[in-house]
XYZ file of C-alpha atoms in Angstrom:
463
model
C 25.662 -19.183 18.717
C 28.462 -19.547 16.565
C 28.483 -16.040 15.953
C 32.051 -14.423 14.587
C 32.095 -11.664 17.774
C 35.706 -9.750 15.669
C 34.045 -9.399 12.762
C 32.878 -5.669 12.940
C 30.170 -6.240 9.422
C 28.578 -8.491 12.356
C 28.824 -6.713 15.612
C 29.464 -3.344 14.162
C 33.252 -0.778 14.386
C 34.322 0.092 18.047
C 33.983 3.853 17.698
C 33.576 6.998 20.219
C 31.201 7.251 17.541
C 28.914 4.838 17.007
C 25.987 6.443 15.351
C 28.019 7.759 12.229
C 30.646 5.097 12.050
C 29.249 2.021 13.241
C 28.878 0.720 9.696
C 30.200 1.953 6.416
C 26.337 2.460 5.072
C 22.556 1.368 5.484
C 22.675 -2.051 2.657
C 19.174 -1.922 2.142
C 15.750 -0.270 2.757
C 14.576 -3.329 4.096
C 15.405 -6.630 6.536
C 14.372 -9.619 5.261
C 15.699 -13.625 5.518
C 15.429 -16.410 2.301
C 12.956 -18.063 0.486
C 12.054 -20.664 -1.401
C 11.482 -20.119 -4.648
C 8.561 -21.863 -6.765
C 9.123 -23.216 -10.284
C 7.419 -21.018 -12.564
C 4.895 -23.899 -13.926
C 3.726 -24.202 -10.467
C 2.820 -20.732 -9.825
C -1.393 -20.404 -10.976
C -1.135 -24.103 -9.269
C -0.098 -22.968 -5.997
C -1.579 -19.914 -5.385
C -5.586 -21.334 -6.683
C -4.870 -23.981 -3.526
C -3.748 -20.877 -1.539
C -6.435 -18.811 -2.061
C -8.746 -21.697 -1.850
C -8.271 -22.348 1.790
C -9.619 -20.429 4.593
C -7.421 -18.196 6.989
C -5.487 -20.062 9.809
C -7.591 -17.449 11.341
C -10.224 -15.236 11.986
C -8.361 -12.996 13.968
C -4.514 -12.646 12.650
C -3.862 -9.912 10.727
C -4.672 -9.071 7.220
C -3.976 -6.642 4.661
C -4.541 -5.372 0.727
C -1.910 -3.538 -0.722
C -3.199 -1.853 -4.240
C -0.806 -0.839 -6.599
C -1.335 2.028 -9.224
C 1.883 1.908 -11.342
C 1.620 5.338 -12.783
C 3.597 8.755 -12.542
C 3.745 11.892 -14.096
C 7.118 12.934 -13.335
C 9.655 10.213 -12.004
C 11.323 11.329 -9.108
C 15.541 11.562 -9.656
C 15.558 8.792 -6.469
C 12.945 6.370 -7.137
C 13.770 2.825 -8.460
C 9.896 2.307 -8.327
C 8.774 4.017 -11.656
C 6.856 1.956 -14.144
C 4.951 3.969 -16.391
C 3.878 8.163 -17.104
C 0.670 9.233 -16.176
C -1.836 8.654 -19.936
C -5.434 8.996 -19.527
C -6.063 5.993 -21.736
C -3.608 3.669 -20.197
C -4.542 4.367 -16.458
C -8.182 4.188 -17.817
C -7.023 0.536 -19.039
C -5.881 -0.152 -16.074
C -8.119 0.808 -13.736
C -10.984 -1.428 -15.544
C -8.644 -4.113 -15.414
C -7.893 -3.805 -11.759
C -10.843 -3.342 -10.272
C -12.396 -6.616 -12.408
C -8.952 -8.088 -10.288
C -10.823 -7.080 -7.196
C -14.075 -8.965 -7.978
C -12.494 -11.774 -8.543
C -10.428 -12.421 -6.346
C -13.005 -11.129 -3.634
C -14.516 -13.859 -4.327
C -12.161 -15.630 -3.326
C -12.261 -18.623 -0.012
C -9.241 -16.970 1.444
C -10.444 -13.795 1.062
C -13.896 -14.109 2.751
C -13.114 -15.519 5.372
C -11.396 -13.223 7.691
C -11.704 -9.104 7.672
C -8.945 -7.546 7.090
C -7.944 -5.043 8.875
C -5.615 -2.018 6.828
C -5.875 -1.467 3.034
C -2.924 0.619 1.140
C -3.430 1.597 -2.535
C 0.282 2.806 -3.273
C 2.743 3.803 -6.126
C 3.325 4.873 -8.477
C 1.683 7.817 -7.792
C -2.508 7.158 -6.492
C -3.410 10.631 -6.935
C -2.539 10.840 -10.744
C -5.710 8.707 -11.413
C -9.504 11.356 -11.582
C -11.219 11.328 -8.082
C -13.918 9.484 -9.862
C -11.443 6.414 -10.672
C -10.504 6.811 -6.951
C -13.722 6.606 -5.586
C -14.453 3.631 -7.589
C -11.757 1.139 -6.718
C -11.488 2.504 -2.767
C -16.284 1.571 -2.835
C -15.454 -1.594 -4.833
C -12.778 -2.471 -1.708
C -14.974 -1.982 0.789
C -18.109 -3.236 -1.328
C -16.502 -6.636 -1.943
C -13.728 -7.959 0.617
C -14.735 -7.832 4.479
C -12.426 -5.146 6.114
C -12.904 -4.474 10.318
C -15.370 -1.418 11.416
C -12.139 0.314 11.751
C -10.070 -0.504 9.115
C -7.283 2.151 8.287
C -7.656 2.890 4.498
C -4.640 4.880 3.305
C -4.666 6.395 0.180
C -0.688 7.759 -1.275
C 0.324 10.255 -3.286
C 1.679 13.566 -3.549
C 0.063 17.297 -3.658
C 0.621 18.252 -6.709
C -2.245 17.961 -9.070
C -4.518 16.813 -5.736
C -7.002 19.769 -5.082
C -10.729 19.455 -3.330
C -12.179 17.457 -5.896
C -10.268 14.179 -5.452
C -9.545 15.000 -1.355
C -12.924 14.684 -1.538
C -14.191 11.347 -3.822
C -11.593 9.575 -1.839
C -13.616 10.348 1.327
C -16.940 9.440 0.025
C -15.329 5.868 -1.528
C -13.650 5.408 1.846
C -10.267 6.828 2.370
C -9.597 7.584 5.787
C -5.848 8.353 5.417
C -3.844 9.837 3.318
C 0.311 9.823 2.488
C 2.238 12.653 1.011
C 5.234 12.275 -0.584
C 6.936 15.640 0.261
C 10.160 14.493 1.002
C 11.413 18.147 1.127
C 9.492 21.505 1.413
C 12.987 23.442 0.218
C 12.100 24.897 -3.138
C 15.778 24.037 -4.365
C 16.029 20.424 -3.262
C 12.306 19.751 -4.691
C 13.065 20.845 -8.321
C 16.872 19.069 -8.342
C 14.594 15.737 -7.441
C 11.825 16.565 -9.924
C 9.158 16.691 -7.543
C 6.883 19.322 -8.851
C 5.550 22.536 -6.429
C 7.236 24.802 -4.714
C 7.558 25.318 -0.995
C 4.204 27.591 -0.337
C 2.196 25.425 -2.585
C 3.135 22.603 -0.904
C 2.327 23.923 3.046
C -0.779 25.832 1.557
C -2.277 22.507 0.190
C -1.382 20.672 3.332
C -2.751 23.023 5.494
C -5.817 23.125 4.004
C -6.132 19.616 3.677
C -5.409 18.661 7.354
C -7.606 21.859 8.471
C -10.230 20.115 6.771
C -10.398 17.511 9.183
C -11.612 14.595 8.151
C -8.920 12.380 8.250
C -4.818 12.303 9.163
C -2.907 13.702 6.730
C 0.319 11.860 6.787
C 4.082 12.871 5.188
C 7.014 10.984 4.198
C 10.402 12.928 4.686
C 13.883 12.125 3.125
C 16.819 13.163 4.563
C 20.190 13.144 2.409
C 19.082 14.431 -1.098
C 21.428 16.182 -2.524
C 21.190 20.411 -1.929
C 19.679 19.250 2.058
C 21.764 21.031 4.162
C 21.347 20.850 8.002
C 19.731 24.270 7.631
C 17.401 23.379 4.962
C 16.693 20.130 6.830
C 16.023 22.416 10.172
C 13.027 24.227 7.897
C 11.823 20.788 6.763
C 10.720 19.597 10.056
C 9.620 22.820 11.566
C 7.691 22.819 8.279
C 6.271 19.615 9.139
C 4.676 21.431 12.346
C 3.533 24.720 10.584
C 1.878 22.118 7.828
C -0.721 20.741 10.647
C -0.262 17.248 9.477
C -0.833 14.459 11.808
C 2.088 12.180 11.584
C 5.935 11.938 9.565
C 8.390 9.491 8.477
C 11.611 10.671 8.258
C 13.593 7.804 5.718
C 17.233 8.271 4.990
C 18.167 8.429 1.109
C 19.148 5.149 -0.168
C 21.566 5.470 -2.804
C 21.333 3.069 -5.465
C 23.438 2.837 -8.932
C 21.639 3.568 -11.968
C 19.092 5.752 -10.662
C 18.589 9.455 -12.948
C 20.393 10.984 -9.827
C 23.286 8.312 -9.593
C 23.258 9.922 -13.276
C 23.228 13.253 -13.230
C 25.797 13.246 -9.837
C 28.216 11.653 -12.312
C 27.568 14.017 -15.277
C 28.094 17.008 -12.500
C 24.588 18.228 -12.931
C 23.685 17.561 -9.264
C 26.146 17.791 -6.306
C 26.097 14.275 -3.744
C 24.116 13.514 -1.566
C 24.659 13.222 1.824
C 27.362 10.780 3.036
C 26.456 8.113 6.125
C 27.647 10.485 8.283
C 25.775 13.649 7.573
C 22.778 11.422 7.049
C 23.140 10.436 10.929
C 23.623 14.003 11.657
C 19.965 14.811 10.146
C 18.232 11.534 11.508
C 19.885 12.912 15.105
C 18.483 16.056 14.482
C 14.764 14.409 13.229
C 15.027 12.733 16.638
C 15.991 15.723 18.993
C 13.200 17.349 17.083
C 10.313 15.423 17.827
C 11.366 14.849 21.298
C 11.448 18.525 22.166
C 8.316 18.998 20.118
C 5.857 16.481 21.997
C 5.330 14.260 19.038
C 4.584 10.535 19.824
C 6.891 7.883 18.598
C 5.589 5.192 16.587
C 8.319 3.318 15.483
C 11.805 4.258 15.181
C 11.431 6.387 12.049
C 7.414 7.365 12.900
C 6.381 10.408 14.608
C 2.360 11.235 15.308
C 1.283 14.648 16.211
C -2.487 13.047 17.647
C -3.743 10.405 18.296
C -5.584 10.241 14.874
C -2.660 9.214 13.189
C -2.399 4.688 14.154
C -0.131 3.851 11.225
C -1.368 0.387 10.495
C -0.257 -0.980 7.522
C 3.395 0.356 7.655
C 3.045 -1.713 10.843
C 1.600 -5.142 10.161
C 3.442 -5.111 7.063
C 6.615 -6.006 9.345
C 4.680 -8.537 10.697
C 3.794 -12.344 10.122
C 0.561 -10.231 8.429
C -1.272 -11.575 4.754
C -0.915 -9.027 2.267
C -3.212 -9.543 -0.747
C -1.755 -7.940 -3.701
C -3.671 -6.382 -6.403
C -3.085 -4.448 -8.851
C 0.478 -4.703 -11.315
C 3.773 -4.619 -9.535
C 1.898 -5.207 -6.157
C 3.827 -7.940 -3.528
C 2.156 -9.288 -0.996
C 1.890 -13.361 0.677
C -1.307 -15.184 1.289
C -0.829 -18.531 2.818
C 2.475 -18.988 3.362
C 2.992 -17.637 -0.636
C 5.287 -14.732 -1.075
C 4.663 -12.958 -4.594
C 5.277 -10.092 -6.798
C 3.182 -9.198 -10.052
C 4.240 -8.616 -12.962
C 5.574 -5.208 -13.465
C 4.067 -5.105 -17.386
C 0.712 -3.547 -18.464
C -0.197 -6.152 -21.226
C 0.662 -9.188 -18.903
C -1.158 -7.897 -15.942
C -4.210 -7.068 -17.775
C -4.635 -10.250 -20.354
C -3.982 -12.521 -16.874
C -6.510 -10.883 -15.233
C -9.106 -10.992 -18.348
C -8.330 -14.951 -18.605
C -8.256 -15.066 -14.974
C -5.278 -16.028 -13.793
C -2.876 -14.838 -11.126
C -0.301 -12.413 -13.016
C 2.196 -13.569 -10.725
C 6.314 -14.062 -11.888
C 7.677 -14.391 -9.143
C 7.261 -16.808 -6.348
C 9.246 -18.052 -3.053
C 7.374 -19.744 0.006
C 7.893 -18.512 3.419
C 10.004 -20.671 5.908
C 8.886 -22.552 8.273
C 10.983 -19.336 11.022
C 8.902 -17.036 8.831
C 7.660 -15.523 12.654
C 11.181 -15.264 13.575
C 12.376 -12.683 10.839
C 8.726 -10.940 11.972
C 9.740 -10.688 15.039
C 12.888 -9.385 14.756
C 11.446 -6.399 11.464
C 9.012 -5.612 14.153
C 10.899 -5.401 17.219
C 13.641 -3.256 15.951
C 11.389 -1.316 14.142
C 9.607 -0.836 17.660
C 13.035 0.050 19.253
C 12.908 -3.179 21.122
C 13.418 -6.411 21.214
C 11.535 -8.758 24.007
C 13.187 -11.905 25.145
C 9.912 -13.769 25.801
C 8.151 -12.589 22.009
C 11.712 -13.989 20.401
C 11.514 -17.425 22.570
C 8.004 -17.780 21.814
C 8.531 -18.105 18.438
C 12.746 -18.641 17.933
C 12.585 -21.430 20.463
C 13.491 -20.885 24.553
C 16.443 -20.081 24.985
C 17.222 -18.764 21.772
C 17.444 -14.854 23.265
C 20.308 -16.163 25.716
C 22.002 -17.729 23.075
C 22.357 -14.084 21.214
C 23.867 -12.651 24.937
C 27.260 -12.915 23.097
C 26.003 -10.588 20.023
C 23.688 -8.351 22.060
C 26.481 -7.913 24.846
C 29.086 -6.767 21.592
C 26.326 -4.669 20.299
C 25.932 -3.071 23.854
C 30.209 -2.420 24.043
C 30.099 -0.863 20.419
C 27.200 1.396 21.281
C 24.255 0.411 19.616
C 21.336 -1.354 22.178
C 21.832 -1.763 26.185
C 20.488 -4.443 28.099
C 17.835 -4.495 30.434
C 16.118 -7.072 33.123
C 12.762 -5.948 34.658
C 11.794 -7.371 38.175
C 10.298 -10.517 36.634
C 13.165 -11.288 34.602
C 12.275 -10.158 31.580
C 14.832 -9.043 29.026
C 14.575 -6.656 26.775
C 17.099 -5.588 23.933
C 16.607 -1.152 23.578
C 18.423 0.207 20.620
C 19.850 3.451 21.139
C 19.872 6.506 19.346
C 22.587 5.170 16.844
C 20.615 1.526 16.493
C 18.140 3.410 15.606
C 19.865 4.688 13.059
C 21.364 1.383 12.645
C 17.807 -0.477 12.844
C 17.884 -1.903 9.839
C 21.041 -3.454 9.289
C 20.932 -4.973 12.276
C 17.737 -6.522 12.159
C 19.450 -7.654 8.888
C 22.376 -8.978 10.432
C 20.604 -10.829 13.389
C 17.996 -12.781 10.564
C 20.881 -14.109 9.292
C 22.650 -15.217 12.269
C 19.725 -16.747 13.283
C 19.103 -18.404 9.939
C 22.473 -19.660 9.800
C 22.100 -21.416 13.246
C 18.894 -23.198 12.216
C 20.538 -24.497 8.528
C 23.431 -25.629 11.147
C 21.437 -28.034 13.555
C 19.896 -29.164 10.396
C 23.336 -30.181 9.607
C 24.090 -31.741 11.929
C 20.711 -33.406 12.762
C 21.360 -35.030 9.250
C 24.307 -36.485 9.979
C 23.531 -37.693 13.113
C 20.457 -39.318 10.819
C 23.621 -40.709 8.481
C 25.688 -42.428 11.015
């Protein structure tokens, strides 16, 4: 393959400390490939056709994503804030959402195969009342075909999530809870506009975990203002003390224009951690989880026991199809990648008129499986030759060996071949930290190679 192996943006820097200095910074939260846009006037008819076709396989992985676009308070680092929680606005939204659930569940594609995972995200779904949560989940369970072991996750925050809401969610059918703690430290939490102090958060999580009714999973964010290495160490200790069944360790991605950036510019917040500091925090997290025998499910997710499976998060990085429900939800159905409108009035009007509330849509490329294999492989920490070759074409892994060897020389990966002759590309600790960056590079390299093949073929035909 034609790859510039002298370009540090592709192969990283030759440095004795690749964990901290291989690249300048993480470019985005997720890796992805190129898509072909659909004209706005063709969106409705394209989606009507997509939903009228049965699933390609009764056993292919499928998920539902339900978006709740309300938050009582906007966190300083958040790019997803849409609407402040308002009782009247929420009531009208829940009514429209339940109508969307009934309408979309009745379509051919929806009923043609079961769903393995359901994720209710936001926003802050726990800002809904217990009865609203129960009704939405009950609607999902009664309207859509779900696998017997379907994972149904409710995302949210601990603030104002009492046992009444917890029990209502369980009654509706939620069997996994994901709470965005981000940090237990009171100063760090307050500076990020998180609600509740450390003791309150820790006590509530312990209470829910001891309930022993469903896995309780936490998100911890490293790199926040005021979050020193000592505070991060305490965050990790508090995770263990909380009794939670699993944890995600995410690094803060600085995005311009967000409240945090403005507060830093105004001198009201100290600068968040730089890349090198976040690399140290990641290393601390990995070592801590290994020391305490937490089971690693991905490069940034661990479980404390076998109850936590993280099905949705794993499937979302594969070719699994995801039906979006709610304002601001994104997903893909039968090759149609879509984002539903974030505007509440536009969303409700579309549902009332049985129209798809989609404002942006693309068509997945023929090699979508290649991007998915790269993303899921790097998320797991290892890319298998036989799996990549099965979607990218025989010999693809071998053709990429110059790039892989350059990464290996720079301390990001190591290549290995087992006794059966199968090769694997495993991420080092540095590679795990830079996993999204490496995945994005590989996806772009493969896409460029495909484009060049198409161009050469067209040139030969023309000749």
